[in-house]
Tab-separated table of C-alpha atoms in Angstrom:
chain	number	residue	atom	x	y	z
A	1	MET	CA	31.091	19.957	24.178
A	2	GLU	CA	31.230	18.616	27.720
A	3	LEU	CA	29.625	15.483	29.147
A	4	ASN	CA	27.559	17.570	31.553
A	5	THR	CA	26.082	19.695	28.735
A	6	ILE	CA	24.894	16.863	26.478
A	7	LYS	CA	21.128	16.555	26.169
A	8	PRO	CA	18.783	14.714	23.772
A	9	ALA	CA	17.425	16.458	20.664
A	10	ASP	CA	14.159	18.386	21.049
A	11	GLY	CA	11.204	16.018	20.847
A	12	ALA	CA	13.344	12.877	21.197
A	13	LYS	CA	12.194	12.220	24.773
A	14	HIS	CA	8.663	12.483	26.110
A	15	TYR	CA	7.282	11.671	29.523
A	16	LYS	CA	4.944	8.760	30.088
A	17	ARG	CA	1.405	9.988	30.669
A	18	ARG	CA	0.448	9.551	34.353
A	19	VAL	CA	-3.265	8.931	34.632
A	20	GLY	CA	-5.554	9.156	37.622
A	21	ARG	CA	-3.635	11.995	39.307
A	22	GLY	CA	-6.375	14.576	39.881
A	23	ILE	CA	-8.620	16.970	37.958
A	24	GLY	CA	-5.840	19.398	37.029
A	25	SER	CA	-3.939	16.792	35.029
A	26	GLY	CA	-6.838	16.325	32.600
A	27	LEU	CA	-6.649	12.581	33.134
A	28	GLY	CA	-8.120	12.269	36.626
A	29	LYS	CA	-11.236	10.395	37.802
A	30	THR	CA	-11.878	7.805	35.045
A	31	ALA	CA	-8.279	8.135	33.762
A	32	GLY	CA	-9.206	8.192	30.065
A	33	ARG	CA	-11.201	4.934	30.258
A	34	GLY	CA	-14.673	6.426	29.881
A	35	HIS	CA	-17.619	5.317	32.033
A	36	LYS	CA	-18.435	1.721	32.971
A	37	GLY	CA	-18.143	-1.297	30.695
A	38	GLN	CA	-15.616	-4.086	30.313
A	39	LYS	CA	-12.820	-1.822	29.091
A	40	SER	CA	-13.092	0.471	32.102
A	41	ARG	CA	-12.518	-2.279	34.658
A	42	ALA	CA	-9.280	-3.816	35.886
A	43	GLY	CA	-8.655	-7.135	34.165
A	44	GLY	CA	-11.206	-6.300	31.422
A	45	TYR	CA	-10.322	-8.470	28.442
A	46	HIS	CA	-11.728	-9.731	25.165
A	47	LYS	CA	-10.223	-11.452	22.149
A	48	VAL	CA	-8.888	-9.496	19.172
A	49	GLY	CA	-11.768	-8.928	16.754
A	50	PHE	CA	-14.442	-9.625	19.400
A	51	GLU	CA	-17.560	-7.566	18.728
A	52	GLY	CA	-19.644	-8.209	21.839
A	53	GLY	CA	-21.170	-11.442	20.591
A	54	GLN	CA	-22.020	-10.095	17.133
A	55	MET	CA	-20.519	-12.245	14.369
A	56	PRO	CA	-17.057	-10.683	13.841
A	57	LEU	CA	-16.156	-9.068	10.528
A	58	GLN	CA	-13.490	-11.660	9.676
A	59	ARG	CA	-16.117	-14.421	10.034
A	60	ARG	CA	-18.842	-12.551	8.125
A	61	LEU	CA	-16.725	-12.181	5.002
A	62	PRO	CA	-16.255	-15.146	2.638
A	63	LYS	CA	-12.985	-17.047	2.503
A	64	ARG	CA	-11.201	-16.246	-0.711
A	65	GLY	CA	-7.927	-16.958	-2.433
A	66	PHE	CA	-4.765	-18.932	-1.824
A	67	LYS	CA	-1.112	-17.910	-1.827
A	68	SER	CA	1.342	-20.604	-2.773
A	69	GLN	CA	4.410	-20.840	-0.520
A	70	SER	CA	6.530	-22.102	-3.424
A	71	ALA	CA	5.863	-18.886	-5.405
A	72	LYS	CA	8.573	-17.049	-3.443
A	73	TYR	CA	11.218	-19.318	-5.008
A	74	ASN	CA	10.038	-18.804	-8.613
A	75	ALA	CA	10.661	-15.800	-10.858
A	76	GLU	CA	9.976	-14.639	-14.407
A	77	ILE	CA	12.275	-12.685	-16.673
A	78	SER	CA	11.321	-11.091	-19.990
A	79	LEU	CA	13.117	-11.173	-23.330
A	80	ALA	CA	13.494	-7.389	-23.048
A	81	ALA	CA	15.384	-7.829	-19.748
A	82	LEU	CA	17.709	-10.388	-21.407
A	83	GLU	CA	18.313	-7.872	-24.219
A	84	ARG	CA	19.234	-5.150	-21.702
A	85	LEU	CA	21.522	-7.546	-19.805
A	86	GLY	CA	23.594	-7.963	-22.962
A	87	ALA	CA	25.443	-11.108	-21.843
A	88	ALA	CA	26.231	-13.918	-24.302
A	89	GLU	CA	25.783	-16.617	-21.656
A	90	VAL	CA	23.155	-16.318	-18.934
A	91	ASP	CA	22.709	-18.522	-15.886
A	92	MET	CA	21.058	-18.167	-12.485
A	93	LEU	CA	24.159	-16.611	-10.868
A	94	SER	CA	24.531	-13.904	-13.523
A	95	LEU	CA	20.827	-12.965	-13.146
A	96	LYS	CA	21.207	-12.663	-9.357
A	97	GLN	CA	24.359	-10.556	-9.686
A	98	ALA	CA	22.629	-8.254	-12.183
A	99	GLY	CA	19.763	-7.842	-9.702
A	100	LEU	CA	17.125	-9.147	-12.118
A	101	VAL	CA	16.006	-11.875	-9.700
A	102	GLY	CA	16.096	-12.073	-5.890
A	103	GLU	CA	18.607	-14.029	-3.831
A	104	MET	CA	16.031	-16.634	-2.694
A	105	ILE	CA	14.989	-17.571	-6.250
A	106	LYS	CA	15.576	-21.179	-7.322
A	107	ASN	CA	13.638	-21.398	-10.629
A	108	VAL	CA	13.591	-18.802	-13.410
A	109	LYS	CA	11.447	-18.868	-16.541
A	110	VAL	CA	11.893	-16.607	-19.554
A	111	ILE	CA	8.605	-15.210	-20.883
A	112	LYS	CA	7.923	-13.734	-24.303
A	113	ALA	CA	7.667	-10.042	-23.489
A	114	GLY	CA	9.668	-7.643	-25.636
A	115	GLU	CA	12.145	-8.343	-28.418
A	116	LEU	CA	15.462	-10.197	-28.488
A	117	THR	CA	18.055	-9.458	-31.180
A	118	LYS	CA	21.258	-10.793	-29.589
A	119	ALA	CA	22.189	-14.486	-29.443
A	120	VAL	CA	21.933	-15.661	-25.838
A	121	LYS	CA	22.855	-19.066	-24.410
A	122	LEU	CA	20.734	-19.982	-21.371
A	123	THR	CA	21.927	-22.563	-18.848
A	124	GLY	CA	19.680	-23.875	-16.077
A	125	ILE	CA	16.853	-21.525	-17.044
A	126	ASN	CA	13.462	-22.531	-18.457
A	127	ALA	CA	11.480	-20.688	-21.118
A	128	THR	CA	7.935	-20.630	-22.440
A	129	ALA	CA	7.300	-22.007	-25.937
A	130	GLY	CA	7.068	-18.504	-27.451
A	131	ALA	CA	10.196	-17.292	-25.671
A	132	LYS	CA	12.117	-20.409	-26.722
A	133	ALA	CA	11.191	-19.785	-30.373
A	134	ALA	CA	12.281	-16.129	-30.092
A	135	ILE	CA	15.623	-17.058	-28.492
A	136	GLU	CA	16.379	-19.666	-31.165
A	137	ALA	CA	15.319	-17.229	-33.932
A	138	ALA	CA	17.894	-14.737	-32.579
A	139	GLY	CA	20.573	-17.450	-32.769
A	140	GLY	CA	20.579	-18.403	-29.093
A	141	SER	CA	20.058	-21.730	-27.349
A	142	LEU	CA	18.710	-23.313	-24.149
A	143	SER	CA	20.376	-26.057	-22.135
């Protein structure tokens, strides 16, 4: 391979479409802008979502829902996931290293989903009432 023979892969480069350059180009005369109207003119502008004075779709639909910003720092983990983890002592760091919770998570709560047979000691992790009972029944503890 020589420097003077190098060329980009097929389809990697494409030429910018030049409009308004005569009939033969296929984009002459109106240059792909159609006939008349605000969009055909230089400096033609309207806001995003503007529908010509008609009430825009985003204003016609009802407001609904709310997404808490603190939810991204909270996570849930099931009893079944603790069983699969198989560690005797579980804390936030061990859950992050195992990939069971994300790196940004600050609060973890164990929920009663699945079964737990091994004794597990939880440190710095909350649990629901049902999950707490299941953990203590298996011989584990929360602190």
